[in-house]
Tab-separated table of C-alpha atoms in Angstrom:
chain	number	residue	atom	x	y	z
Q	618	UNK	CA	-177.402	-45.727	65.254
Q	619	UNK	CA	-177.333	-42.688	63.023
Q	620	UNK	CA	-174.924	-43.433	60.154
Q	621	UNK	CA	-173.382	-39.656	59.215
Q	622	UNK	CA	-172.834	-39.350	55.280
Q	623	UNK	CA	-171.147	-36.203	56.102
Q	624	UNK	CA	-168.837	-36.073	58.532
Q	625	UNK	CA	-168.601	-32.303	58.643
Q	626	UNK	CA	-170.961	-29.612	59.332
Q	627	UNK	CA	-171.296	-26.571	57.732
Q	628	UNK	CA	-170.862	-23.109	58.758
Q	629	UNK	CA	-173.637	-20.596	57.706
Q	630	UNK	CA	-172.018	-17.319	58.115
Q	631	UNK	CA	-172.462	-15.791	55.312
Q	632	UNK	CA	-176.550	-16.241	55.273
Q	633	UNK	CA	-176.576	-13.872	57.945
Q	634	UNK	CA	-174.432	-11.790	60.323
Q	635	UNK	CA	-176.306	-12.695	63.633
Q	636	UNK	CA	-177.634	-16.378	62.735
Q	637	UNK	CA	-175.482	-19.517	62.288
Q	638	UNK	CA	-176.861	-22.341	59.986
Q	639	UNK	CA	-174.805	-25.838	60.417
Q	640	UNK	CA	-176.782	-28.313	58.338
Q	641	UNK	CA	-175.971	-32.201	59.302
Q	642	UNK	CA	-176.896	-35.025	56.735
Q	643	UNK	CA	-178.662	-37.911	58.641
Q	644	UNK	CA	-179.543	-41.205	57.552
Q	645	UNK	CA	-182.005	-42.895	59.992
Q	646	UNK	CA	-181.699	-46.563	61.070
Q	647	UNK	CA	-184.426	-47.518	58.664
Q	648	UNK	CA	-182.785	-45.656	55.791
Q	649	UNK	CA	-184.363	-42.306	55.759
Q	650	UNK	CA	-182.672	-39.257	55.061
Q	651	UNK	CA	-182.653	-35.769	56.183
Q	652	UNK	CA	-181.081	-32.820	56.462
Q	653	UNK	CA	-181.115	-31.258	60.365
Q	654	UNK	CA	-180.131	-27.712	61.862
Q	655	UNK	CA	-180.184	-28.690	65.576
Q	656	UNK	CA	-181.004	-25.235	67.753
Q	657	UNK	CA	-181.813	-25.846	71.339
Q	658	UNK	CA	-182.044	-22.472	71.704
Q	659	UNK	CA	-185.834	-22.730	72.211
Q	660	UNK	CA	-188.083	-25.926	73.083
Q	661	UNK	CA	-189.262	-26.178	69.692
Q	662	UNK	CA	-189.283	-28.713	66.594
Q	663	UNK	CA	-189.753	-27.439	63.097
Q	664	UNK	CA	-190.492	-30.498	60.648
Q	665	UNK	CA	-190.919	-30.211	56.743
Q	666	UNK	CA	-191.817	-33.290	54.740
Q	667	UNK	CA	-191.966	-33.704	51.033
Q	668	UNK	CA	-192.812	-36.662	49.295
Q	669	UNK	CA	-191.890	-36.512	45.581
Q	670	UNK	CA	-195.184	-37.554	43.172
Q	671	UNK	CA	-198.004	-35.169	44.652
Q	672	UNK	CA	-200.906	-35.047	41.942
Q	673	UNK	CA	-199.062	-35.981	38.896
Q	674	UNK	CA	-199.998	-39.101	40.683
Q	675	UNK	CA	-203.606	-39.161	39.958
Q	676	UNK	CA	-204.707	-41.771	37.637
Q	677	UNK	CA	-206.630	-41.468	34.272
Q	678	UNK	CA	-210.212	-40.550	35.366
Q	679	UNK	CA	-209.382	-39.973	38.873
Q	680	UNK	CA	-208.561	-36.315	38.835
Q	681	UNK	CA	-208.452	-34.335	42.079
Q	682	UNK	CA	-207.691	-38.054	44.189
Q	683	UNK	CA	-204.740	-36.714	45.382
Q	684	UNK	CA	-206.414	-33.436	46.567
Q	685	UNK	CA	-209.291	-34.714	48.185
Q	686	UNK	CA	-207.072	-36.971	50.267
Q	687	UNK	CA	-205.112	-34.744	51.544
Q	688	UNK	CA	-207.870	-32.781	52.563
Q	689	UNK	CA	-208.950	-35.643	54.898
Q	690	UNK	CA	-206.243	-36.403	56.402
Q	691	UNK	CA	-206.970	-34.038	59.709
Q	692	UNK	CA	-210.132	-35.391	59.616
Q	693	UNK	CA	-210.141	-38.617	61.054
Q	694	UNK	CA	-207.296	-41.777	62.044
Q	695	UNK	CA	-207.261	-44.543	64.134
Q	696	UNK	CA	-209.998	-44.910	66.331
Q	697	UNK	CA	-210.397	-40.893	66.398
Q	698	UNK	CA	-213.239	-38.885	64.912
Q	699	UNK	CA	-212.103	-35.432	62.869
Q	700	UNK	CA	-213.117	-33.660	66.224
Q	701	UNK	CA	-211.599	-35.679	68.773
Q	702	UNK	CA	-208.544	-35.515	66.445
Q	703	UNK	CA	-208.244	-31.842	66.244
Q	704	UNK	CA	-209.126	-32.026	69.944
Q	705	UNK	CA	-206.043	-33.879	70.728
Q	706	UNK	CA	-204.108	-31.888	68.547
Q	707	UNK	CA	-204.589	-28.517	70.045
Q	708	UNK	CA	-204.227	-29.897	73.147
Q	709	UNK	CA	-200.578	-30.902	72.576
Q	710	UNK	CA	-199.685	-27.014	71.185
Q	711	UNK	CA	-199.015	-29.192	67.746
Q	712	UNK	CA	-199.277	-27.415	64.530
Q	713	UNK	CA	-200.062	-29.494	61.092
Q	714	UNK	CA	-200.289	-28.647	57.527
Q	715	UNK	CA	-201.001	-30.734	54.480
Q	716	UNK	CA	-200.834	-29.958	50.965
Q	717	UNK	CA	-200.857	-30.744	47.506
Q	718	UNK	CA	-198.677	-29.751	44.664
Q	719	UNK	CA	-198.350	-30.967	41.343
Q	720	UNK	CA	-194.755	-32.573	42.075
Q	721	UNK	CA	-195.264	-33.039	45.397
Q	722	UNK	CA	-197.124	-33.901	48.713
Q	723	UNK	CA	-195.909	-32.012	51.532
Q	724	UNK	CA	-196.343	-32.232	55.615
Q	725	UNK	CA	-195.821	-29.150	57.824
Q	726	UNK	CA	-195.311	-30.054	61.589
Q	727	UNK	CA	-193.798	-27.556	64.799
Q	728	UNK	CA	-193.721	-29.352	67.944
Q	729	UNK	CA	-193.352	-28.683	71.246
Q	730	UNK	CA	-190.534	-30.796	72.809
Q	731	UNK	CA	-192.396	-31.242	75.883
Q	732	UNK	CA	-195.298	-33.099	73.641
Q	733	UNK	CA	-192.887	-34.242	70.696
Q	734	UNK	CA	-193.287	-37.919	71.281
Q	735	UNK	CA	-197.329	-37.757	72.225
Q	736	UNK	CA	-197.601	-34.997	68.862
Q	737	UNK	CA	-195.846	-37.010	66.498
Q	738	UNK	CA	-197.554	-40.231	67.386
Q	739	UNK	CA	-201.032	-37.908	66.504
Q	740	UNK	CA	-199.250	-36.710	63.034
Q	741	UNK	CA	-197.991	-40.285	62.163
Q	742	UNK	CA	-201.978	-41.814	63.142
Q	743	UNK	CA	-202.438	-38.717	60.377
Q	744	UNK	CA	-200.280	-39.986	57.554
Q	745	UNK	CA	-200.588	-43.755	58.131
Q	746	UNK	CA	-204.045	-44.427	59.086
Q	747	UNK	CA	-206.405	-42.135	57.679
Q	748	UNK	CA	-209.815	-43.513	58.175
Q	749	UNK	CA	-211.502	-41.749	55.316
Q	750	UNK	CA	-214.992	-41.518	56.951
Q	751	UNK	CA	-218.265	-41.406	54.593
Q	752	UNK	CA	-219.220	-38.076	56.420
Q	753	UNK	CA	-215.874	-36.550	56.556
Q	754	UNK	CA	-215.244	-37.997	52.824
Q	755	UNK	CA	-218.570	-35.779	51.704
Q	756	UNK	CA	-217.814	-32.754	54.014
Q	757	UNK	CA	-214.412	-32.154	52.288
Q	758	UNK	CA	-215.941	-33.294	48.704
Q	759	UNK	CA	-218.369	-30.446	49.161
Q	760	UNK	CA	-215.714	-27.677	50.149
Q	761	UNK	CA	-213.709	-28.889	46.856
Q	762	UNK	CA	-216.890	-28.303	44.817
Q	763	UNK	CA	-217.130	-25.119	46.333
Q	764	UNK	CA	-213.425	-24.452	45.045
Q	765	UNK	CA	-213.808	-25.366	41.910
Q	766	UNK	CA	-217.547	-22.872	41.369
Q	767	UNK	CA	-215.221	-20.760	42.582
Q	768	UNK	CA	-212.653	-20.887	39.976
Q	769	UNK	CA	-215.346	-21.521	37.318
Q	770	UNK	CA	-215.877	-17.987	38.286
Q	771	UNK	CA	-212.232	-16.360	38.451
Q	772	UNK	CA	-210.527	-14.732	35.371
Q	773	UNK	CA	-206.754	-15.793	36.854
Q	774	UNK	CA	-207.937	-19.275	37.268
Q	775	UNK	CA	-209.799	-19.466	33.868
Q	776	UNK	CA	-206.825	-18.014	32.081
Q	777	UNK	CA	-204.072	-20.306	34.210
Q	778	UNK	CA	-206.578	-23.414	33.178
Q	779	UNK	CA	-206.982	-22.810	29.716
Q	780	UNK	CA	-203.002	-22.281	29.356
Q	781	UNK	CA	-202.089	-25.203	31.271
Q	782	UNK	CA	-204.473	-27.248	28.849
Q	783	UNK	CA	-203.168	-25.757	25.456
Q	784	UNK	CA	-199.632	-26.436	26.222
Q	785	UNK	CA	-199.695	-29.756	28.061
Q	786	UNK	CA	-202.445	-31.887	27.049
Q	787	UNK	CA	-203.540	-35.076	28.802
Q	788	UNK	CA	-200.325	-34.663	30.939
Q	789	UNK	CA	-201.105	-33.938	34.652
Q	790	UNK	CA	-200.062	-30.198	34.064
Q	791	UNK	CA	-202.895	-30.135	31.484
Q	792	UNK	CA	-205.745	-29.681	34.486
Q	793	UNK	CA	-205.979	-28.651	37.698
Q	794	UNK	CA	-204.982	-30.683	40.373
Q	795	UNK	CA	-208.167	-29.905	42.333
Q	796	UNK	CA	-210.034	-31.894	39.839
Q	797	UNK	CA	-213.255	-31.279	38.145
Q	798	UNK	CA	-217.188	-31.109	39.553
Q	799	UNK	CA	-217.194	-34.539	37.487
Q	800	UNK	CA	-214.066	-35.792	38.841
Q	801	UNK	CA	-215.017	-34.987	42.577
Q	802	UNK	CA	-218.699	-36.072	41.943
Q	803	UNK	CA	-217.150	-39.517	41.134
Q	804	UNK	CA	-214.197	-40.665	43.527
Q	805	UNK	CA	-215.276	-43.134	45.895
Q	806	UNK	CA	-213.434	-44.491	49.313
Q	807	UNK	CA	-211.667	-46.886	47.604
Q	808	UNK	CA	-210.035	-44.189	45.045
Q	809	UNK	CA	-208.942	-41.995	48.071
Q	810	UNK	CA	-207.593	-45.001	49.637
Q	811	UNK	CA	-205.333	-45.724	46.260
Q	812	UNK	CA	-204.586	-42.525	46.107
Q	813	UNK	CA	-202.922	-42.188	49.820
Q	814	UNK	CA	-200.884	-45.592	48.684
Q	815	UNK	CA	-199.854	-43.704	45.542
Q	816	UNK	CA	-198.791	-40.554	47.057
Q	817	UNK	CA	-197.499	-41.135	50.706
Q	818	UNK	CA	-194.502	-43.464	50.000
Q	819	UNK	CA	-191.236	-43.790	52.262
Q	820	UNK	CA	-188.668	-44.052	48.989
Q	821	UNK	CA	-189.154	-40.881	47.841
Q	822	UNK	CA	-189.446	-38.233	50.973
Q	823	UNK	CA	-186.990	-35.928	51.685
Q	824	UNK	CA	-186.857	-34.379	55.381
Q	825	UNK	CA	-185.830	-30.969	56.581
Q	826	UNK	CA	-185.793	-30.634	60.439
Q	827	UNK	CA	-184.880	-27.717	62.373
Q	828	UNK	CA	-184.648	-27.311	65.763
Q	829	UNK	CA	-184.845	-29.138	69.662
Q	830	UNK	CA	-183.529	-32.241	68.702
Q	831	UNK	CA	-180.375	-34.516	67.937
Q	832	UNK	CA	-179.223	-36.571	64.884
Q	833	UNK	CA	-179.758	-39.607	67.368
Q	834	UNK	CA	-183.211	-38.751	68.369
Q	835	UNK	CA	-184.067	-37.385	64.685
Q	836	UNK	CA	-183.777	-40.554	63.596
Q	837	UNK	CA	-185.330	-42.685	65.684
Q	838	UNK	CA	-188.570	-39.784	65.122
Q	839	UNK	CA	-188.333	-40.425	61.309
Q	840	UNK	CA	-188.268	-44.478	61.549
Q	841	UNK	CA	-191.653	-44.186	63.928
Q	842	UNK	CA	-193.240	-41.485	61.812
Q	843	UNK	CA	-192.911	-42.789	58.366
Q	844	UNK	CA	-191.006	-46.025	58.393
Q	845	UNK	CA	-194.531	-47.937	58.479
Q	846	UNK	CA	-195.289	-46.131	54.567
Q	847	UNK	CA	-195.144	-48.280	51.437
Q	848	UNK	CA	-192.876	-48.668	48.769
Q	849	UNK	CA	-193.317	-46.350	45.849
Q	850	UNK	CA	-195.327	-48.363	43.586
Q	851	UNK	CA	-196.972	-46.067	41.071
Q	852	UNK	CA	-194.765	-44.970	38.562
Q	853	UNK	CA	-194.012	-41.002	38.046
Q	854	UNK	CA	-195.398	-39.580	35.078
Q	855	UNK	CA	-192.719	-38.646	31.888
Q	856	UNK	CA	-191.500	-35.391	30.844
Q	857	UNK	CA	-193.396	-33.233	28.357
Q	858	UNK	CA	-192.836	-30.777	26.359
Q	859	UNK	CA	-193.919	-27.318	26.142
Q	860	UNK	CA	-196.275	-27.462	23.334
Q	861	UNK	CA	-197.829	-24.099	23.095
Q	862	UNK	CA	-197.135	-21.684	19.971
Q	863	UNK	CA	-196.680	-18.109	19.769
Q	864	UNK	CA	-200.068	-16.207	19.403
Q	865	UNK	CA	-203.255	-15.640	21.425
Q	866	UNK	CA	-206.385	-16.787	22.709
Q	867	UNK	CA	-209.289	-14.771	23.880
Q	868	UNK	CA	-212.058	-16.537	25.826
Q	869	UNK	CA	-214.550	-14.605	26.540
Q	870	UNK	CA	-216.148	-13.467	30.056
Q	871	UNK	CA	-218.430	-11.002	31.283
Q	872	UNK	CA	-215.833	-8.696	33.107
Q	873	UNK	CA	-214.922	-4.857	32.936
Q	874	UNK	CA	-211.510	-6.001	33.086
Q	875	UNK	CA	-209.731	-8.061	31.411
Q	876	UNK	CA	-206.804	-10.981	32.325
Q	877	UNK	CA	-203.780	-12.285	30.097
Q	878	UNK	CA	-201.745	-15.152	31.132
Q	879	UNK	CA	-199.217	-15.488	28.765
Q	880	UNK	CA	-195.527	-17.614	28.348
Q	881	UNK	CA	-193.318	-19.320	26.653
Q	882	UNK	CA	-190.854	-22.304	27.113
Q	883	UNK	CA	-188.733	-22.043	30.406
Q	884	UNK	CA	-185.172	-23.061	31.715
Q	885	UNK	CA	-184.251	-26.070	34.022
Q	886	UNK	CA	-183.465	-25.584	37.664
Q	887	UNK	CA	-180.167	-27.654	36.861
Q	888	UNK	CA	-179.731	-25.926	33.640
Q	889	UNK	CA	-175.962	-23.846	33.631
Q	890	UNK	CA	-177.462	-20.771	32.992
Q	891	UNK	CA	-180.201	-21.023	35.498
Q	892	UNK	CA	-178.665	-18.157	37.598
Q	893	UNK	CA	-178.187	-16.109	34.566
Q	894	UNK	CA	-181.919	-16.945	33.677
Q	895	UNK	CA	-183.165	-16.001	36.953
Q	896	UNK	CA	-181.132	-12.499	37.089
Q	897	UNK	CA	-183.022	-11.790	33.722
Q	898	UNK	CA	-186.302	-12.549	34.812
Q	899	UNK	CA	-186.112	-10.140	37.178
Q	900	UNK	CA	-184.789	-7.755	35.616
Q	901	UNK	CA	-187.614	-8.260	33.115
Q	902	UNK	CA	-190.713	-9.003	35.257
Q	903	UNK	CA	-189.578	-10.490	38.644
Q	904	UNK	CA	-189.183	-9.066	41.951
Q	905	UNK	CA	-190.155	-5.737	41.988
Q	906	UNK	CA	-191.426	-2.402	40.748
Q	907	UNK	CA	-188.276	-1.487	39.175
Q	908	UNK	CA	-188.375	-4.185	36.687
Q	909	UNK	CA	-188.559	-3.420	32.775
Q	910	UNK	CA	-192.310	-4.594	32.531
Q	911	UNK	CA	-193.638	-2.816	35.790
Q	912	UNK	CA	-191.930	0.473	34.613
Q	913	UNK	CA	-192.846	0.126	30.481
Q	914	UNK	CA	-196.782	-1.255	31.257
Q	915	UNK	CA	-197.600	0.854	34.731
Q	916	UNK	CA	-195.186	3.803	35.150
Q	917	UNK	CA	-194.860	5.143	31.809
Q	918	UNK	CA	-198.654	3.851	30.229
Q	919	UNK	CA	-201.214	3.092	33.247
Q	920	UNK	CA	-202.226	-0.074	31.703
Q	921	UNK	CA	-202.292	-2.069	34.836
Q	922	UNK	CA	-201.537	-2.177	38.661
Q	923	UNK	CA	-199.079	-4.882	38.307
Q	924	UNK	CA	-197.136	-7.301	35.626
Q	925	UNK	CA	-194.867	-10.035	36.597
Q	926	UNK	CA	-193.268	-12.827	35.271
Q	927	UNK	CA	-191.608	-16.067	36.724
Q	928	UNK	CA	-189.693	-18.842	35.771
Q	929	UNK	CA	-191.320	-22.205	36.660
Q	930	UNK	CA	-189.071	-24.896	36.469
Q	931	UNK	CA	-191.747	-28.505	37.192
Q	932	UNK	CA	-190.017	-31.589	37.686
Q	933	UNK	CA	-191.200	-32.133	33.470
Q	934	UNK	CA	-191.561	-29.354	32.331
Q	935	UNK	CA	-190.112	-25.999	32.668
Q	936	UNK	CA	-192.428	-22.619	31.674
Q	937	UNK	CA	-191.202	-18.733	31.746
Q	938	UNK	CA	-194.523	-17.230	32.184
Q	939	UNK	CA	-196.348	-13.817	33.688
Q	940	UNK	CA	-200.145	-12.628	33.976
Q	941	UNK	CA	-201.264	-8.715	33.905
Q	942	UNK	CA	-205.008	-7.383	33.813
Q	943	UNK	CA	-205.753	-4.246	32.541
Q	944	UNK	CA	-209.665	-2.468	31.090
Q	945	UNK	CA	-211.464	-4.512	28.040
Q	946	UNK	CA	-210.219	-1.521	26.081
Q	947	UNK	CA	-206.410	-1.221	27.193
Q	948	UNK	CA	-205.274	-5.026	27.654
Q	949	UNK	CA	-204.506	-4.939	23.501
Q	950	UNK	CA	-201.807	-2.210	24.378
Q	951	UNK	CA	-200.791	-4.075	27.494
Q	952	UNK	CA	-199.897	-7.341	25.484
Q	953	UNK	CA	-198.009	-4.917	22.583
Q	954	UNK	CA	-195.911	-3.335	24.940
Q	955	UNK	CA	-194.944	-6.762	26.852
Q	956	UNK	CA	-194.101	-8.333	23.379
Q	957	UNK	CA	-191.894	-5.504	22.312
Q	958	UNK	CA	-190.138	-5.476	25.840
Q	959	UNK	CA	-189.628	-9.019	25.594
Q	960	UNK	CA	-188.058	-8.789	22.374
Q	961	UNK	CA	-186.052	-5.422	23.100
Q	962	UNK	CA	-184.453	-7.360	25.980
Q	963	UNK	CA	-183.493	-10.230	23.680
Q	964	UNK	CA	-181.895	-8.351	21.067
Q	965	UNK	CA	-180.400	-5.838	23.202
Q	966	UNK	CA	-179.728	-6.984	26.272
Q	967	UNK	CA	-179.767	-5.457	29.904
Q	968	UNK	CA	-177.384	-3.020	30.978
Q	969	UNK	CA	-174.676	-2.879	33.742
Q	970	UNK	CA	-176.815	-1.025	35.769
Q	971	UNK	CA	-179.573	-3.361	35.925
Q	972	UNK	CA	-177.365	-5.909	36.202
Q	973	UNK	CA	-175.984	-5.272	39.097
Q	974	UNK	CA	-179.051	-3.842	40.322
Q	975	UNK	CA	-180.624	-7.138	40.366
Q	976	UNK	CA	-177.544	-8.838	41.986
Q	977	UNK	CA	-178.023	-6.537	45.088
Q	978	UNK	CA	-181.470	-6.908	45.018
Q	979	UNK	CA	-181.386	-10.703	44.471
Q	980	UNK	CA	-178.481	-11.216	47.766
Q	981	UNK	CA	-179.651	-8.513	49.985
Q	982	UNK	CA	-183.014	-10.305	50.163
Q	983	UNK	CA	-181.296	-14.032	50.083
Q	984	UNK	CA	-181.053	-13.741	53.937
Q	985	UNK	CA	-184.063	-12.636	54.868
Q	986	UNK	CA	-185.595	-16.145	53.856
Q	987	UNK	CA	-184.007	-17.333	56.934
Q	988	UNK	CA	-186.116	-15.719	59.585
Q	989	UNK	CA	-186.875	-18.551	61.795
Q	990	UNK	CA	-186.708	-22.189	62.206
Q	991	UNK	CA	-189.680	-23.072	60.095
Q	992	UNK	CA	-188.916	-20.971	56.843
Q	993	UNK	CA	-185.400	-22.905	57.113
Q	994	UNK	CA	-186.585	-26.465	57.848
Q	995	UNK	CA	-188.810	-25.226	54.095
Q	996	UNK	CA	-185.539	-24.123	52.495
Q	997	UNK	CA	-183.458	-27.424	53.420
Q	998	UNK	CA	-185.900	-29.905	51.541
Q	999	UNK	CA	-186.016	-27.802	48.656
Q	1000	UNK	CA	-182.323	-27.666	48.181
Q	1001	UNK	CA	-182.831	-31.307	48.928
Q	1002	UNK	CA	-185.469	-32.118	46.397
Q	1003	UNK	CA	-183.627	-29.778	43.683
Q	1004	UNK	CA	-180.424	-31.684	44.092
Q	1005	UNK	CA	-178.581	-29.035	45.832
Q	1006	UNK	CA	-175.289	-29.609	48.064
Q	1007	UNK	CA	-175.634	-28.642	51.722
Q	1008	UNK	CA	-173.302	-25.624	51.283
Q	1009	UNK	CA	-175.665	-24.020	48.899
Q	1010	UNK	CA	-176.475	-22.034	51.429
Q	1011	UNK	CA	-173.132	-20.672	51.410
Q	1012	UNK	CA	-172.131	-19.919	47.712
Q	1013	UNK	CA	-175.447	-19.131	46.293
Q	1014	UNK	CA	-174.891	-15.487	46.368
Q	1015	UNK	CA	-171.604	-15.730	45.250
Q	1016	UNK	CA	-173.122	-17.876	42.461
Q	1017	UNK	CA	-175.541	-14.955	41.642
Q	1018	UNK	CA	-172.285	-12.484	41.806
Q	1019	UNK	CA	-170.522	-14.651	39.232
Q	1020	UNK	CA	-172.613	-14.164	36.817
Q	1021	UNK	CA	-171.303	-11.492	33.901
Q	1022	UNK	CA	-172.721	-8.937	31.637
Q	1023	UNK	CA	-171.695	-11.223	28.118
Q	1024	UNK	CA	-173.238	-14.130	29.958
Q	1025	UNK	CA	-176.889	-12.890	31.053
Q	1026	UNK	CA	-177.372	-11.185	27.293
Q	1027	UNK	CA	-176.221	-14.207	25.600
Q	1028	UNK	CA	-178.813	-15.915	27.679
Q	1029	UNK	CA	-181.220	-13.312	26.894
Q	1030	UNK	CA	-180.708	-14.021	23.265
Q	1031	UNK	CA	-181.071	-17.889	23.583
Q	1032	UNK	CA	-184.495	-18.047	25.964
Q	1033	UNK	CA	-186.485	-15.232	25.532
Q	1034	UNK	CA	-188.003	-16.131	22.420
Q	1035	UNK	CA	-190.892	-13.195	21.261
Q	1036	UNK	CA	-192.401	-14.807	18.653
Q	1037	UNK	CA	-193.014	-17.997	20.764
Q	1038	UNK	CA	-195.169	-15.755	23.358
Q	1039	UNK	CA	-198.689	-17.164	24.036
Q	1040	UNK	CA	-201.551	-14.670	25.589
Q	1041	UNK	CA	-204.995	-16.283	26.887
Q	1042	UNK	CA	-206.976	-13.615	27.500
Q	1043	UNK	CA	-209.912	-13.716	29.742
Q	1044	UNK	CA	-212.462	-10.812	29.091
Q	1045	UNK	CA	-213.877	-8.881	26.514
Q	1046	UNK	CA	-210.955	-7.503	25.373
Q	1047	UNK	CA	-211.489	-4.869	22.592
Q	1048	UNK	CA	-209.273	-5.035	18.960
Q	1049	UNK	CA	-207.842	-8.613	20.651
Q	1050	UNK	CA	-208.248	-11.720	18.252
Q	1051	UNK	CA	-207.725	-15.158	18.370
Q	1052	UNK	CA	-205.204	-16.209	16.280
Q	1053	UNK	CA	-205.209	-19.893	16.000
């Protein structure tokens, strides 16, 4: 039976006047949880899946396991060849995603209750018994190589890379999780196979589910589906810190225009001032055209078509970070004009006006991220995996309206930190030096 941890449900008004969000808390009979909106409104099941680990996973040498993997996993299980497998899957109506984050390995699954049982039986052949075929296992290895040429070839991904490297080392944010042409060359059968026990374990998933379906039933789906994984053996990897200084690094590449990728150490997602922190971001660089960078770097100067910053808060390590590309002979100014607006805004502050600007912006849109039952089975196991309460949902905005004028600026004064600002700058930028 499905043992409730919460009793009560709770009521979503507030997330938007004509939809109704009651989220239940459901431990399978195995011991898995989840988090459920049931809506048999339409004969449909909306099923997100994250397992906590992803590519930070990958073991010394092995770089891009994790990837390749789950690139293979529609490509063969059981008895079934990748063809007859997509064969069967598009003749149940079934829809499956895969995919790899640094944190995380997630599964994306909408069902038709009509083919739920036969669908999930297909996606749990997926997950549990991938048979990593030789030809499949070199089909995907080549469109991987053909990623990474790719990127070898891409200012953003040059100037993300070389970042990523500077300020985290030999820890799994240091390099891409796609690996390199070495890596990839390299992994055999049996590294994919330790790299599915690594990844896909049953003590660290966490289940949003959204649609056709009871606790009961939900349940019973989730014991079938993954109760057959293994226990989490490999460990998760440590925190580390940001270790990039203020300054700048140009590497060079043929291009008429050039990229920066620059940032600086970030905020928690549990952190106290987190709301403040994201209120200031976008008042700074987030969100939209009428933020402080967009209007300072495009409006006033035509440096660039676009300049944005985000906060990105890993599971060990948090960043506050933005990218802007501008001509060879212009991205100097660009990068001048983003330091000085980064360190107007900590010194000064933002105003009332932008304040609540942002506030308005920030709740209006709040609602619109629940637009069906897919983008809200997504939302549920991120609250989940971020360690927020059910009723989230509810108070969020009101957590976003609490937030005052004397608290955002002192935040302002305490993270935004000018002189700790790192550029990499892919290009040939013109008057830009290194500095280290």
């Amino acid at each position: 039976m499905i043992r409730f941890i919460f009793a009560a449900l709770f009521s979503v008004v507030a997330v938007s006047a004509q939809a109704q969000v009651e989220i239940q808390e459901v431990t399978s009979p195995g011991g898995i949880n989840a988090w459920l909106v049931e809506d048999r409104s339409i004969p449909f099941l909306a099923l997100e899946i994250r397992i906590k680990g992803g590519a930070s996973l990958d073991v010394a040498g092995k770089r891009g396991a994790a990837n390749l993997m789950t690139g293979l996993l529609e490509e063969g299980s059981g008895d079934m060849d990748a063809r007859t497998f997509q064969t069967a899957r598009e003749g149940l109506a079934a829809s499956f995603g895969f995919d790899i984050y640094d944190d995380s390995f997630s599964v994306s699954a909408r069902v038709l209750t009509e083919n739920r049982d036969e669908a999930l039986a297909l996606l749990r052949s997926a997950l549990i018994d991938p048979t990593f075929d030789d030809d499949a296992v070199e089909r995907v290895r080549a469109q991987v190589q053909s990623i990474i040429a790719s990127d070898e070839k891409n200012p953003n991904r040059i100037a993300g890379a070389a970042f990523d490297a500077a300020a985290f080392g030999d820890h799994p944010y240091g390099s891409s999780l796609t690996g390199t042409a070495e890596s990839i060359a390299a992994l055999t059968r049996d590294d994919l196979i330790a790299a599915h026990r690594n990844v896909l374990t049953r003590d660290r998933v966490y289940v949003g589910a959204v649609g056709d379906i009871s606790a009961d039933e939900l349940g019973v789906l989730l014991d079938d589906l993954l109760g057959n994984l293994p226990q989490a053996d490999a460990p998760l990897p440590d925190d580390v810190p940001f270790g990039l200084a203020g300054g700048v690094t140009v590497v060079p590449f043929e291009t008429p225009q050039s990229v920066a990728y620059f940032g600086q150490q970030g905020i928690k997602r549990d952190d106290e001032d987190f709301f403040a922190a994201y209120i200031l971001n976008t008042i700074l660089g987030g969100g939209s055209f009428e933020s402080r960078l967009m209007t300072e770097v495009r409006e006033k100067r035509g440096l660039t078509y676009g300049v944005y910053t985000y906060l990105v808060p890993k599971d060990y390590a948090e960043m506050m970070v933005g990218s802007v590309a501008s001509g060879n002979d212009r991205i100097g100014e660009a990068i001048a004009v983003i330091r000085d607006e980064w360190a107007r805004m900590a010194t000064e502050g933002v105003t009332a006006q932008e304040l609540d600007a942002a506030k308005t912006f920030l709740t209006g849109a709040y609602p619109l991220r629940f637009d069906g039952n897919a983008p809200i089975a997504d939302i549920l196991v991120g609250m989940q995996m971020t360690g927020l309460p059910p009723d989230y949902v509810v108070n969020r905005n009101d957590y976003v309206n609490a937030v005052t004028l004397d608290e955002i600026n002192r935040v302002a004064r305490e993270l935004l930190r000018p002189e700790d600002l790192h550029f990499v700058v892919v290009g040939q930028p013109v008057g830009v030096e290194n500095t280290n």
